[in-house]
């Protein structure tokens, strides 16, 4: 055990408090958001003119002052000191990014925080762009012949934000009890849905499907809201209540993994994540908003969804190309990061790390610090855990099996089955009526009836 002296504890806790204060003004999505009238004018003009939005840069000097004060207190090299040092660097870059909103420098800071599609991942070889292109190629093979996007729901299944909110509320209230956040519908939002400790907000005018219901509960509620509330309960470590940019990769990766492990992920959603990465690379290479909009239209998106997807890429940067917001790279890279980390925790028998992963808004790399701080009585184990962690039998079984896959030469295996199937005809599958059991998920079998 790494025993902290009273003086070390006091300095670390004060540094963490200052970092939390520095984090509060760094509101990335709020700063780069577009009001609804931007989309309205775009379509009024026939979807032929570049949209325009004038950003209000954030004065980052108050943030930098608090960071300077915090850094004076971070005078060691323990895991806890390294955690706070990383957080300070992330907040410094994030604040500088928001002070440069609407310029090329915004993109440069964004790439530093979230990386780019072509940046190597942990293995030093594979890239988020490689994964996105492979997913895109694989899922294209399953596109229906009528040209509709994979997983397109029947018109009768599509619901508005108000109906979705009504279906979400009872699930949220049962899971969180007295601490359940409100589920509200708002006119303007930087995404179709955003979650915080007090509210899950849905964008009025967005269309949702039953799959969206499952995904939002797993992604927004059981991950983003849960980690926010768990972080809020960390009285000694308030930084865990704030999601600074350095935690985004793990938090979004964990949320996407939650969709995967519960069966809430569908091909349309996965391809949408891949297309965002491809579009970011297109923008880096010079594609403007209109080219991105056309790219998403060609992917089968309706006009409104294509606009929103293109907006996600250029928000905060330049609509003329060359300087996108790279945050959406983290969904696929974060999924790989979390998946590989969870495989390691099972292989090494470290369920303590699995549980502490939900202690607040954190990055996987922060866990050594949290273990150290928990040993010193400063970090609490989380109260709210997603059902797939509480009842972790399937998770452990799946990860124990999947950890062996790295030892298998998948290239040879794939070639064997390619040769086996290459010269036999492909049959049409008979059309079947919907099976009422098709929408059962891991979450619903764990006592959470999501329908």
CSV table of C-alpha atoms in Angstrom, one decimal:
chain,number,residue,atom,x,y,z
A,1,UNK,CA,0.0,0.0,0.0
A,2,UNK,CA,1.2,3.5,-0.9
A,3,UNK,CA,0.5,5.4,2.3
A,4,UNK,CA,0.0,9.1,1.9
A,5,UNK,CA,1.1,11.5,4.6
A,6,UNK,CA,-1.3,14.0,6.0
A,7,UNK,CA,0.4,16.8,4.0
A,8,UNK,CA,0.4,14.8,0.8
A,9,UNK,CA,-3.3,14.1,1.2
A,10,UNK,CA,-4.1,17.7,1.8
A,11,UNK,CA,-2.2,18.9,-1.2
A,12,UNK,CA,-3.7,16.3,-3.5
A,13,UNK,CA,-7.2,17.0,-2.4
A,14,UNK,CA,-6.7,20.7,-2.8
A,15,UNK,CA,-5.3,20.2,-6.3
A,16,UNK,CA,-8.2,18.0,-7.2
A,17,UNK,CA,-10.6,20.7,-5.9
A,18,UNK,CA,-8.9,23.4,-8.0
A,19,UNK,CA,-9.0,21.1,-11.1
A,20,UNK,CA,-12.7,20.6,-10.6
A,21,UNK,CA,-13.2,24.4,-10.4
A,22,UNK,CA,-11.1,24.7,-13.6
A,23,UNK,CA,-13.2,22.1,-15.3
A,24,UNK,CA,-16.6,23.7,-14.8
A,25,UNK,CA,-16.3,26.4,-17.5
A,26,UNK,CA,-14.9,24.0,-20.1
A,27,UNK,CA,-18.2,23.1,-21.7
A,28,UNK,CA,-17.2,21.8,-25.1
A,29,UNK,CA,-20.6,20.7,-26.6
A,30,UNK,CA,-22.4,23.8,-25.4
A,31,UNK,CA,-19.7,26.1,-26.9
A,32,UNK,CA,-19.7,24.4,-30.4
A,33,UNK,CA,-23.4,23.9,-30.7
A,34,UNK,CA,-25.5,25.3,-33.5
A,35,UNK,CA,-29.0,26.8,-33.0
A,36,UNK,CA,-31.9,25.2,-34.9
A,37,UNK,CA,-32.2,28.2,-37.3
A,38,UNK,CA,-28.9,27.3,-38.9
A,39,UNK,CA,-30.4,24.1,-40.2
A,40,UNK,CA,-33.7,25.9,-41.2
A,41,UNK,CA,-31.8,28.4,-43.3
A,42,UNK,CA,-29.7,25.7,-44.9
A,43,UNK,CA,-32.8,23.9,-46.2
A,44,UNK,CA,-34.6,27.1,-47.1
A,45,UNK,CA,-31.6,27.9,-49.3
A,46,UNK,CA,-32.0,24.6,-51.0
A,47,UNK,CA,-29.2,22.8,-49.2
A,48,UNK,CA,-26.7,24.3,-51.7
A,49,UNK,CA,-25.0,27.0,-49.5
A,50,UNK,CA,-22.5,26.4,-46.7
A,51,UNK,CA,-24.2,27.0,-43.4
A,52,UNK,CA,-22.9,29.8,-41.2
A,53,UNK,CA,-22.7,30.1,-37.4
A,54,UNK,CA,-20.7,32.7,-35.5
A,55,UNK,CA,-19.1,31.3,-32.4
A,56,UNK,CA,-18.4,33.1,-29.2
A,57,UNK,CA,-14.8,32.2,-28.1
A,58,UNK,CA,-14.4,31.3,-24.4
A,59,UNK,CA,-11.9,33.4,-22.3
A,60,UNK,CA,-9.6,30.7,-21.0
A,61,UNK,CA,-7.6,32.9,-18.6
A,62,UNK,CA,-9.7,32.0,-15.4
A,63,UNK,CA,-9.2,28.3,-16.3
A,64,UNK,CA,-5.5,28.7,-16.8
A,65,UNK,CA,-5.1,30.5,-13.5
A,66,UNK,CA,-6.7,27.7,-11.5
A,67,UNK,CA,-4.6,25.2,-13.4
A,68,UNK,CA,-1.5,27.0,-12.5
A,69,UNK,CA,-2.5,27.0,-8.8
A,70,UNK,CA,-3.3,23.3,-8.9
A,71,UNK,CA,0.0,22.4,-10.6
A,72,UNK,CA,1.9,24.0,-7.7
A,73,UNK,CA,0.4,21.4,-5.4
A,74,UNK,CA,1.1,18.4,-7.7
A,75,UNK,CA,4.7,17.8,-6.7
A,76,UNK,CA,5.1,14.0,-6.8
A,77,UNK,CA,5.2,11.0,-9.2
A,78,UNK,CA,2.8,8.6,-7.6
A,79,UNK,CA,-0.2,7.3,-9.7
A,80,UNK,CA,-2.4,10.0,-8.0
A,81,UNK,CA,0.0,12.8,-9.0
A,82,UNK,CA,0.2,11.5,-12.6
A,83,UNK,CA,-3.6,11.4,-12.8
A,84,UNK,CA,-4.0,15.0,-11.7
A,85,UNK,CA,-1.2,16.0,-14.1
A,86,UNK,CA,-3.0,14.4,-17.0
A,87,UNK,CA,-6.2,16.0,-16.0
A,88,UNK,CA,-4.6,19.5,-15.8
A,89,UNK,CA,-3.1,19.0,-19.3
A,90,UNK,CA,-6.4,17.9,-20.7
A,91,UNK,CA,-8.2,20.9,-19.2
A,92,UNK,CA,-5.5,23.3,-20.5
A,93,UNK,CA,-5.8,22.0,-24.0
A,94,UNK,CA,-9.6,21.9,-23.8
A,95,UNK,CA,-9.8,25.5,-22.6
A,96,UNK,CA,-7.4,26.6,-25.4
A,97,UNK,CA,-9.5,24.8,-27.9
A,98,UNK,CA,-12.7,26.7,-26.9
A,99,UNK,CA,-10.8,30.0,-27.0
A,100,UNK,CA,-10.0,29.2,-30.6
A,101,UNK,CA,-13.5,28.1,-31.7
A,102,UNK,CA,-14.3,28.8,-35.3
A,103,UNK,CA,-10.6,28.7,-36.4
A,104,UNK,CA,-8.0,26.2,-37.7
A,105,UNK,CA,-6.4,26.3,-34.2
A,106,UNK,CA,-9.6,24.7,-32.8
A,107,UNK,CA,-9.0,21.6,-34.9
A,108,UNK,CA,-5.3,21.4,-33.8
A,109,UNK,CA,-6.3,21.4,-30.1
A,110,UNK,CA,-9.1,18.9,-30.9
A,111,UNK,CA,-6.7,16.6,-32.6
A,112,UNK,CA,-4.4,16.8,-29.5
A,113,UNK,CA,-7.3,15.9,-27.2
A,114,UNK,CA,-9.2,13.3,-29.2
A,115,UNK,CA,-6.6,12.3,-31.9
A,116,UNK,CA,-7.5,11.9,-35.5
A,117,UNK,CA,-8.8,9.0,-37.6
A,118,UNK,CA,-5.3,8.2,-38.9
A,119,UNK,CA,-3.5,8.4,-35.5
A,120,UNK,CA,-2.1,5.0,-34.3
A,121,UNK,CA,-4.0,3.3,-31.5
A,122,UNK,CA,-2.4,1.5,-28.5
A,123,UNK,CA,-0.8,-1.2,-30.6
A,124,UNK,CA,1.1,1.4,-32.5
A,125,UNK,CA,-0.2,0.0,-35.9
A,126,UNK,CA,-4.0,0.0,-36.3
A,127,UNK,CA,-5.9,3.2,-36.6
A,128,UNK,CA,-9.6,4.2,-36.0
A,129,UNK,CA,-9.9,4.8,-39.7
A,130,UNK,CA,-8.9,1.2,-40.4
A,131,UNK,CA,-11.6,0.0,-38.1
A,132,UNK,CA,-14.2,2.4,-39.6
A,133,UNK,CA,-13.4,1.4,-43.2
A,134,UNK,CA,-13.6,-2.4,-42.3
A,135,UNK,CA,-16.9,-1.9,-40.6
A,136,UNK,CA,-18.2,0.1,-43.5
A,137,UNK,CA,-17.1,-2.5,-46.0
A,138,UNK,CA,-18.5,-5.4,-44.0
A,139,UNK,CA,-21.9,-3.8,-43.2
A,140,UNK,CA,-22.3,-2.7,-46.8
A,141,UNK,CA,-22.7,-6.4,-47.7
A,142,UNK,CA,-25.9,-6.5,-45.6
A,143,UNK,CA,-27.5,-3.4,-47.1
A,144,UNK,CA,-31.0,-4.3,-48.4
A,145,UNK,CA,-31.4,-4.3,-52.2
A,146,UNK,CA,-34.0,-1.5,-51.9
A,147,UNK,CA,-31.2,0.9,-50.9
A,148,UNK,CA,-32.6,1.6,-47.4
A,149,UNK,CA,-30.1,2.0,-44.6
A,150,UNK,CA,-29.4,-1.3,-42.7
A,151,UNK,CA,-31.9,-1.6,-39.8
A,152,UNK,CA,-34.3,1.0,-41.2
A,153,UNK,CA,-37.5,0.7,-39.0
A,154,UNK,CA,-41.0,0.4,-40.2
A,155,UNK,CA,-42.8,3.8,-40.2
A,156,UNK,CA,-45.1,2.6,-37.5
A,157,UNK,CA,-42.1,2.0,-35.1
A,158,UNK,CA,-40.8,5.5,-35.4
A,159,UNK,CA,-41.6,7.7,-32.4
A,160,UNK,CA,-41.0,11.3,-31.4
A,161,UNK,CA,-39.0,12.7,-28.5
A,162,UNK,CA,-42.1,13.0,-26.2
A,163,UNK,CA,-43.1,9.4,-26.7
A,164,UNK,CA,-39.5,8.2,-26.1
A,165,UNK,CA,-39.2,10.2,-22.9
A,166,UNK,CA,-42.4,8.7,-21.6
A,167,UNK,CA,-41.1,5.2,-22.3
A,168,UNK,CA,-37.7,6.0,-20.7
A,169,UNK,CA,-38.9,7.6,-17.5
A,170,UNK,CA,-40.1,4.5,-15.6
A,171,UNK,CA,-36.9,2.6,-16.4
A,172,UNK,CA,-34.8,5.4,-15.2
A,173,UNK,CA,-36.8,5.9,-12.1
A,174,UNK,CA,-36.6,2.2,-11.1
A,175,UNK,CA,-32.9,2.1,-11.7
A,176,UNK,CA,-31.8,5.3,-9.9
A,177,UNK,CA,-34.6,5.7,-7.4
A,178,UNK,CA,-34.6,9.1,-5.7
A,179,UNK,CA,-31.6,10.2,-7.6
A,180,UNK,CA,-33.2,9.6,-11.0
A,181,UNK,CA,-32.6,12.4,-13.5
A,182,UNK,CA,-35.5,14.1,-15.3
A,183,UNK,CA,-36.1,13.0,-18.9
A,184,UNK,CA,-36.9,16.2,-20.8
A,185,UNK,CA,-37.5,17.3,-24.4
A,186,UNK,CA,-35.7,20.5,-25.5
A,187,UNK,CA,-35.8,22.5,-28.7
A,188,UNK,CA,-32.0,22.8,-29.3
A,189,UNK,CA,-29.3,20.2,-28.6
A,190,UNK,CA,-25.9,19.4,-30.0
A,191,UNK,CA,-27.0,15.7,-30.4
A,192,UNK,CA,-30.3,13.8,-30.5
A,193,UNK,CA,-29.8,13.1,-26.8
A,194,UNK,CA,-27.4,14.2,-24.0
A,195,UNK,CA,-27.2,13.1,-20.4
A,196,UNK,CA,-26.1,14.7,-17.1
A,197,UNK,CA,-26.6,13.9,-13.5
A,198,UNK,CA,-29.8,15.9,-13.3
A,199,UNK,CA,-31.4,15.4,-16.7
A,200,UNK,CA,-31.4,13.4,-19.9
A,201,UNK,CA,-32.3,15.8,-22.7
A,202,UNK,CA,-33.9,14.7,-26.0
A,203,UNK,CA,-34.0,16.9,-29.0
A,204,UNK,CA,-37.5,17.9,-30.1
A,205,UNK,CA,-38.0,17.0,-33.8
A,206,UNK,CA,-35.6,14.0,-33.7
A,207,UNK,CA,-37.1,10.7,-34.7
A,208,UNK,CA,-36.4,7.6,-32.6
A,209,UNK,CA,-36.9,3.8,-32.9
A,210,UNK,CA,-37.3,1.0,-30.4
A,211,UNK,CA,-33.5,0.3,-30.9
A,212,UNK,CA,-32.8,3.9,-30.0
A,213,UNK,CA,-34.8,3.4,-26.8
A,214,UNK,CA,-32.5,0.5,-25.8
A,215,UNK,CA,-29.4,2.2,-26.9
A,216,UNK,CA,-30.1,5.5,-25.0
A,217,UNK,CA,-30.9,3.6,-21.8
A,218,UNK,CA,-27.7,1.6,-22.0
A,219,UNK,CA,-25.5,4.5,-23.3
A,220,UNK,CA,-26.9,7.6,-21.7
A,221,UNK,CA,-28.5,6.4,-18.5
A,222,UNK,CA,-26.6,3.3,-17.4
A,223,UNK,CA,-23.2,4.8,-18.3
A,224,UNK,CA,-23.2,8.6,-18.5
A,225,UNK,CA,-25.7,9.3,-15.8
A,226,UNK,CA,-24.4,6.5,-13.6
A,227,UNK,CA,-20.8,7.6,-13.7
A,228,UNK,CA,-21.9,11.3,-13.1
A,229,UNK,CA,-23.8,10.3,-10.0
A,230,UNK,CA,-21.1,8.0,-8.8
A,231,UNK,CA,-18.5,10.8,-9.3
A,232,UNK,CA,-20.8,13.3,-7.5
A,233,UNK,CA,-20.7,11.0,-4.5
A,234,UNK,CA,-16.9,11.1,-4.3
A,235,UNK,CA,-16.7,13.8,-1.6
A,236,UNK,CA,-12.9,13.8,-1.4
A,237,UNK,CA,-12.4,13.6,-5.2
A,238,UNK,CA,-14.9,16.0,-6.8
A,239,UNK,CA,-12.9,15.9,-10.1
A,240,UNK,CA,-14.6,12.5,-10.7
A,241,UNK,CA,-17.9,14.3,-11.0
A,242,UNK,CA,-16.7,16.4,-14.0
A,243,UNK,CA,-16.1,14.9,-17.5
A,244,UNK,CA,-13.1,16.8,-18.8
A,245,UNK,CA,-12.0,16.1,-22.4
A,246,UNK,CA,-9.3,13.6,-21.2
A,247,UNK,CA,-12.1,11.2,-20.0
A,248,UNK,CA,-14.1,11.3,-23.2
A,249,UNK,CA,-12.5,8.3,-24.9
A,250,UNK,CA,-13.1,5.9,-22.0
A,251,UNK,CA,-16.6,7.3,-21.2
A,252,UNK,CA,-17.9,7.0,-24.8
A,253,UNK,CA,-16.1,3.7,-25.3
A,254,UNK,CA,-17.7,2.3,-22.2
A,255,UNK,CA,-21.1,3.6,-23.3
A,256,UNK,CA,-20.8,2.0,-26.8
A,257,UNK,CA,-19.5,-1.3,-25.2
A,258,UNK,CA,-22.6,-1.2,-23.0
A,259,UNK,CA,-24.7,-1.1,-26.1
A,260,UNK,CA,-22.7,-4.0,-27.6
A,261,UNK,CA,-22.7,-6.3,-24.5
A,262,UNK,CA,-26.5,-6.0,-24.0
A,263,UNK,CA,-27.5,-6.5,-27.6
A,264,UNK,CA,-28.7,-3.0,-28.0
A,265,UNK,CA,-26.3,-2.2,-30.8
A,266,UNK,CA,-27.6,-2.6,-34.3
A,267,UNK,CA,-25.8,-2.4,-37.7
A,268,UNK,CA,-27.3,1.0,-38.6
A,269,UNK,CA,-25.9,2.5,-35.4
A,270,UNK,CA,-22.5,0.8,-35.8
A,271,UNK,CA,-22.2,2.0,-39.4
A,272,UNK,CA,-23.2,5.5,-38.3
A,273,UNK,CA,-20.2,5.5,-35.9
A,274,UNK,CA,-17.9,4.3,-38.6
A,275,UNK,CA,-19.2,6.9,-41.1
A,276,UNK,CA,-18.5,9.7,-38.7
A,277,UNK,CA,-14.8,8.6,-38.5
A,278,UNK,CA,-14.6,8.4,-42.3
A,279,UNK,CA,-16.2,11.9,-42.6
A,280,UNK,CA,-13.8,13.4,-40.2
A,281,UNK,CA,-10.9,12.1,-42.3
A,282,UNK,CA,-12.6,13.5,-45.4
A,283,UNK,CA,-12.8,16.9,-43.7
A,284,UNK,CA,-9.2,16.8,-42.7
A,285,UNK,CA,-8.4,16.2,-46.3
A,286,UNK,CA,-10.4,19.2,-47.4
A,287,UNK,CA,-14.0,18.2,-47.8
A,288,UNK,CA,-16.4,21.0,-46.9
A,289,UNK,CA,-19.8,20.8,-45.3
A,290,UNK,CA,-21.7,20.3,-48.5
A,291,UNK,CA,-19.5,17.4,-49.5
A,292,UNK,CA,-19.9,15.8,-46.1
A,293,UNK,CA,-23.7,16.3,-46.3
A,294,UNK,CA,-23.7,14.6,-49.7
A,295,UNK,CA,-21.6,11.8,-48.2
A,296,UNK,CA,-24.1,11.1,-45.5
A,297,UNK,CA,-27.0,11.4,-48.0
A,298,UNK,CA,-25.4,8.7,-50.1
A,299,UNK,CA,-25.2,6.5,-47.0
A,300,UNK,CA,-29.0,6.5,-47.0
A,301,UNK,CA,-29.6,9.2,-44.4
A,302,UNK,CA,-32.5,11.5,-44.7
A,303,UNK,CA,-31.9,15.2,-45.2
A,304,UNK,CA,-32.2,16.1,-41.5
A,305,UNK,CA,-30.0,13.3,-40.3
A,306,UNK,CA,-27.4,14.0,-43.0
A,307,UNK,CA,-27.3,17.6,-41.9
A,308,UNK,CA,-26.9,16.6,-38.2
A,309,UNK,CA,-24.1,14.2,-39.1
A,310,UNK,CA,-22.2,16.7,-41.2
A,311,UNK,CA,-22.7,19.3,-38.4
A,312,UNK,CA,-21.1,17.0,-35.9
A,313,UNK,CA,-18.0,16.9,-38.0
A,314,UNK,CA,-17.5,20.6,-38.6
A,315,UNK,CA,-18.9,22.1,-35.4
A,316,UNK,CA,-16.4,24.4,-33.7
A,317,UNK,CA,-14.1,24.2,-36.7
A,318,UNK,CA,-14.4,25.3,-40.3
A,319,UNK,CA,-17.4,24.5,-42.6
A,320,UNK,CA,-15.0,25.1,-45.6
A,321,UNK,CA,-13.0,22.0,-44.8
A,322,UNK,CA,-9.6,21.1,-43.4
A,323,UNK,CA,-10.4,21.8,-39.7
A,324,UNK,CA,-13.0,19.4,-38.2
A,325,UNK,CA,-13.9,18.6,-34.6
A,326,UNK,CA,-12.4,15.2,-34.1
A,327,UNK,CA,-14.3,14.1,-31.0
A,328,UNK,CA,-16.3,11.5,-32.8
A,329,UNK,CA,-13.1,9.5,-33.4
A,330,UNK,CA,-13.3,8.4,-29.8
A,331,UNK,CA,-16.4,6.2,-30.1
A,332,UNK,CA,-14.7,3.4,-32.0
A,333,UNK,CA,-11.3,3.8,-30.5
A,334,UNK,CA,-12.8,4.0,-27.0
A,335,UNK,CA,-14.8,0.8,-27.7
A,336,UNK,CA,-11.6,-1.0,-28.6
A,337,UNK,CA,-9.8,0.5,-25.5
A,338,UNK,CA,-12.6,-0.5,-23.1
A,339,UNK,CA,-13.1,-4.0,-24.7
A,340,UNK,CA,-9.4,-4.8,-24.4
A,341,UNK,CA,-9.1,-3.4,-20.9
A,342,UNK,CA,-12.1,-5.5,-19.7
A,343,UNK,CA,-10.6,-8.6,-21.3
A,344,UNK,CA,-7.4,-7.9,-19.3
A,345,UNK,CA,-9.3,-7.4,-16.0
A,346,UNK,CA,-11.0,-10.8,-16.4
A,347,UNK,CA,-7.8,-12.5,-17.5
A,348,UNK,CA,-6.0,-11.1,-14.5
A,349,UNK,CA,-8.9,-11.6,-12.1
A,350,UNK,CA,-9.2,-7.9,-11.3
A,351,UNK,CA,-12.9,-7.3,-10.8
A,352,UNK,CA,-12.0,-4.5,-8.4
A,353,UNK,CA,-10.8,-2.5,-11.5
A,354,UNK,CA,-14.1,-3.4,-13.3
A,355,UNK,CA,-16.1,-1.9,-10.5
A,356,UNK,CA,-13.9,1.2,-10.1
A,357,UNK,CA,-14.2,1.9,-13.8
A,358,UNK,CA,-17.6,3.3,-12.8
A,359,UNK,CA,-16.4,5.4,-9.8
A,360,UNK,CA,-16.9,8.6,-11.8
A,361,UNK,CA,-15.8,10.4,-15.0
A,362,UNK,CA,-12.4,8.8,-15.6
A,363,UNK,CA,-10.0,7.4,-18.1
A,364,UNK,CA,-8.8,3.8,-18.1
A,365,UNK,CA,-5.3,5.1,-17.4
A,366,UNK,CA,-6.6,6.7,-14.1
A,367,UNK,CA,-7.3,3.3,-12.4
A,368,UNK,CA,-3.9,2.9,-10.8
A,369,UNK,CA,-4.5,6.3,-9.1
A,370,UNK,CA,-8.0,5.4,-8.0
A,371,UNK,CA,-6.7,2.1,-6.5
A,372,UNK,CA,-4.1,4.0,-4.6
A,373,UNK,CA,-6.6,6.6,-3.4
A,374,UNK,CA,-9.1,3.9,-2.4
A,375,UNK,CA,-6.4,2.2,-0.3
A,376,UNK,CA,-6.0,5.6,1.5
A,377,UNK,CA,-9.7,5.8,2.1
A,378,UNK,CA,-10.2,8.7,-0.4
A,379,UNK,CA,-12.1,6.9,-3.3
A,380,UNK,CA,-15.3,5.1,-2.8
A,381,UNK,CA,-16.6,2.1,-4.8
A,382,UNK,CA,-19.5,3.2,-7.0
A,383,UNK,CA,-23.2,2.8,-6.0
A,384,UNK,CA,-24.7,2.6,-9.5
A,385,UNK,CA,-23.5,-0.1,-11.8
A,386,UNK,CA,-25.1,-1.2,-15.1
A,387,UNK,CA,-27.0,-4.5,-14.9
A,388,UNK,CA,-24.3,-6.3,-17.0
A,389,UNK,CA,-21.7,-5.5,-14.3
A,390,UNK,CA,-23.9,-6.4,-11.3
A,391,UNK,CA,-24.8,-9.7,-12.9
A,392,UNK,CA,-21.5,-10.2,-14.6
A,393,UNK,CA,-21.7,-14.0,-15.4
A,394,UNK,CA,-22.2,-13.5,-19.1
A,395,UNK,CA,-19.6,-10.7,-19.3
A,396,UNK,CA,-16.9,-12.8,-17.6
A,397,UNK,CA,-17.7,-15.8,-19.8
A,398,UNK,CA,-17.6,-13.8,-23.0
A,399,UNK,CA,-14.4,-12.0,-22.1
A,400,UNK,CA,-12.7,-15.1,-20.9
A,401,UNK,CA,-13.4,-16.7,-24.3
A,402,UNK,CA,-12.6,-13.7,-26.4
A,403,UNK,CA,-9.2,-13.2,-24.7
A,404,UNK,CA,-8.1,-16.4,-26.6
A,405,UNK,CA,-8.9,-14.9,-30.0
A,406,UNK,CA,-5.6,-13.0,-30.1
A,407,UNK,CA,-3.8,-16.3,-30.2
A,408,UNK,CA,-5.8,-17.5,-33.3
A,409,UNK,CA,-4.5,-16.7,-36.8
A,410,UNK,CA,-7.7,-15.2,-38.0
A,411,UNK,CA,-6.3,-14.5,-41.5
A,412,UNK,CA,-5.9,-18.3,-42.2
A,413,UNK,CA,-9.3,-19.1,-40.6
A,414,UNK,CA,-11.0,-16.4,-42.8
A,415,UNK,CA,-9.3,-17.6,-45.9
A,416,UNK,CA,-10.4,-21.2,-45.2
A,417,UNK,CA,-14.1,-20.2,-45.0
A,418,UNK,CA,-13.7,-17.9,-47.9
A,419,UNK,CA,-12.5,-20.8,-50.1
A,420,UNK,CA,-15.3,-23.0,-48.7
A,421,UNK,CA,-18.1,-20.6,-49.6
A,422,UNK,CA,-16.7,-18.8,-52.7
A,423,UNK,CA,-18.1,-21.3,-55.3
A,424,UNK,CA,-21.5,-22.0,-53.8
A,425,UNK,CA,-24.6,-20.0,-54.6
A,426,UNK,CA,-26.0,-17.5,-52.2
A,427,UNK,CA,-29.7,-18.2,-51.3
A,428,UNK,CA,-32.5,-15.8,-50.6
A,429,UNK,CA,-33.8,-16.1,-47.0
A,430,UNK,CA,-37.6,-16.4,-46.8
A,431,UNK,CA,-39.3,-13.4,-45.4
A,432,UNK,CA,-40.6,-14.0,-41.8
A,433,UNK,CA,-43.0,-12.0,-39.6
A,434,UNK,CA,-41.4,-10.2,-36.7
A,435,UNK,CA,-40.7,-12.4,-33.8
A,436,UNK,CA,-42.0,-10.9,-30.5
A,437,UNK,CA,-38.9,-12.2,-28.6
A,438,UNK,CA,-36.4,-10.5,-30.9
A,439,UNK,CA,-36.2,-7.3,-28.8
A,440,UNK,CA,-35.3,-9.1,-25.5
A,441,UNK,CA,-31.9,-7.8,-24.3
A,442,UNK,CA,-29.5,-8.7,-21.5
A,443,UNK,CA,-30.8,-5.6,-19.6
A,444,UNK,CA,-34.4,-6.8,-19.7
A,445,UNK,CA,-33.4,-10.3,-18.5
A,446,UNK,CA,-31.7,-8.6,-15.6
A,447,UNK,CA,-34.9,-7.2,-14.3
A,448,UNK,CA,-35.0,-4.0,-16.3
A,449,UNK,CA,-38.0,-4.2,-18.6
A,450,UNK,CA,-37.1,-1.7,-21.3
A,451,UNK,CA,-40.1,-2.2,-23.4
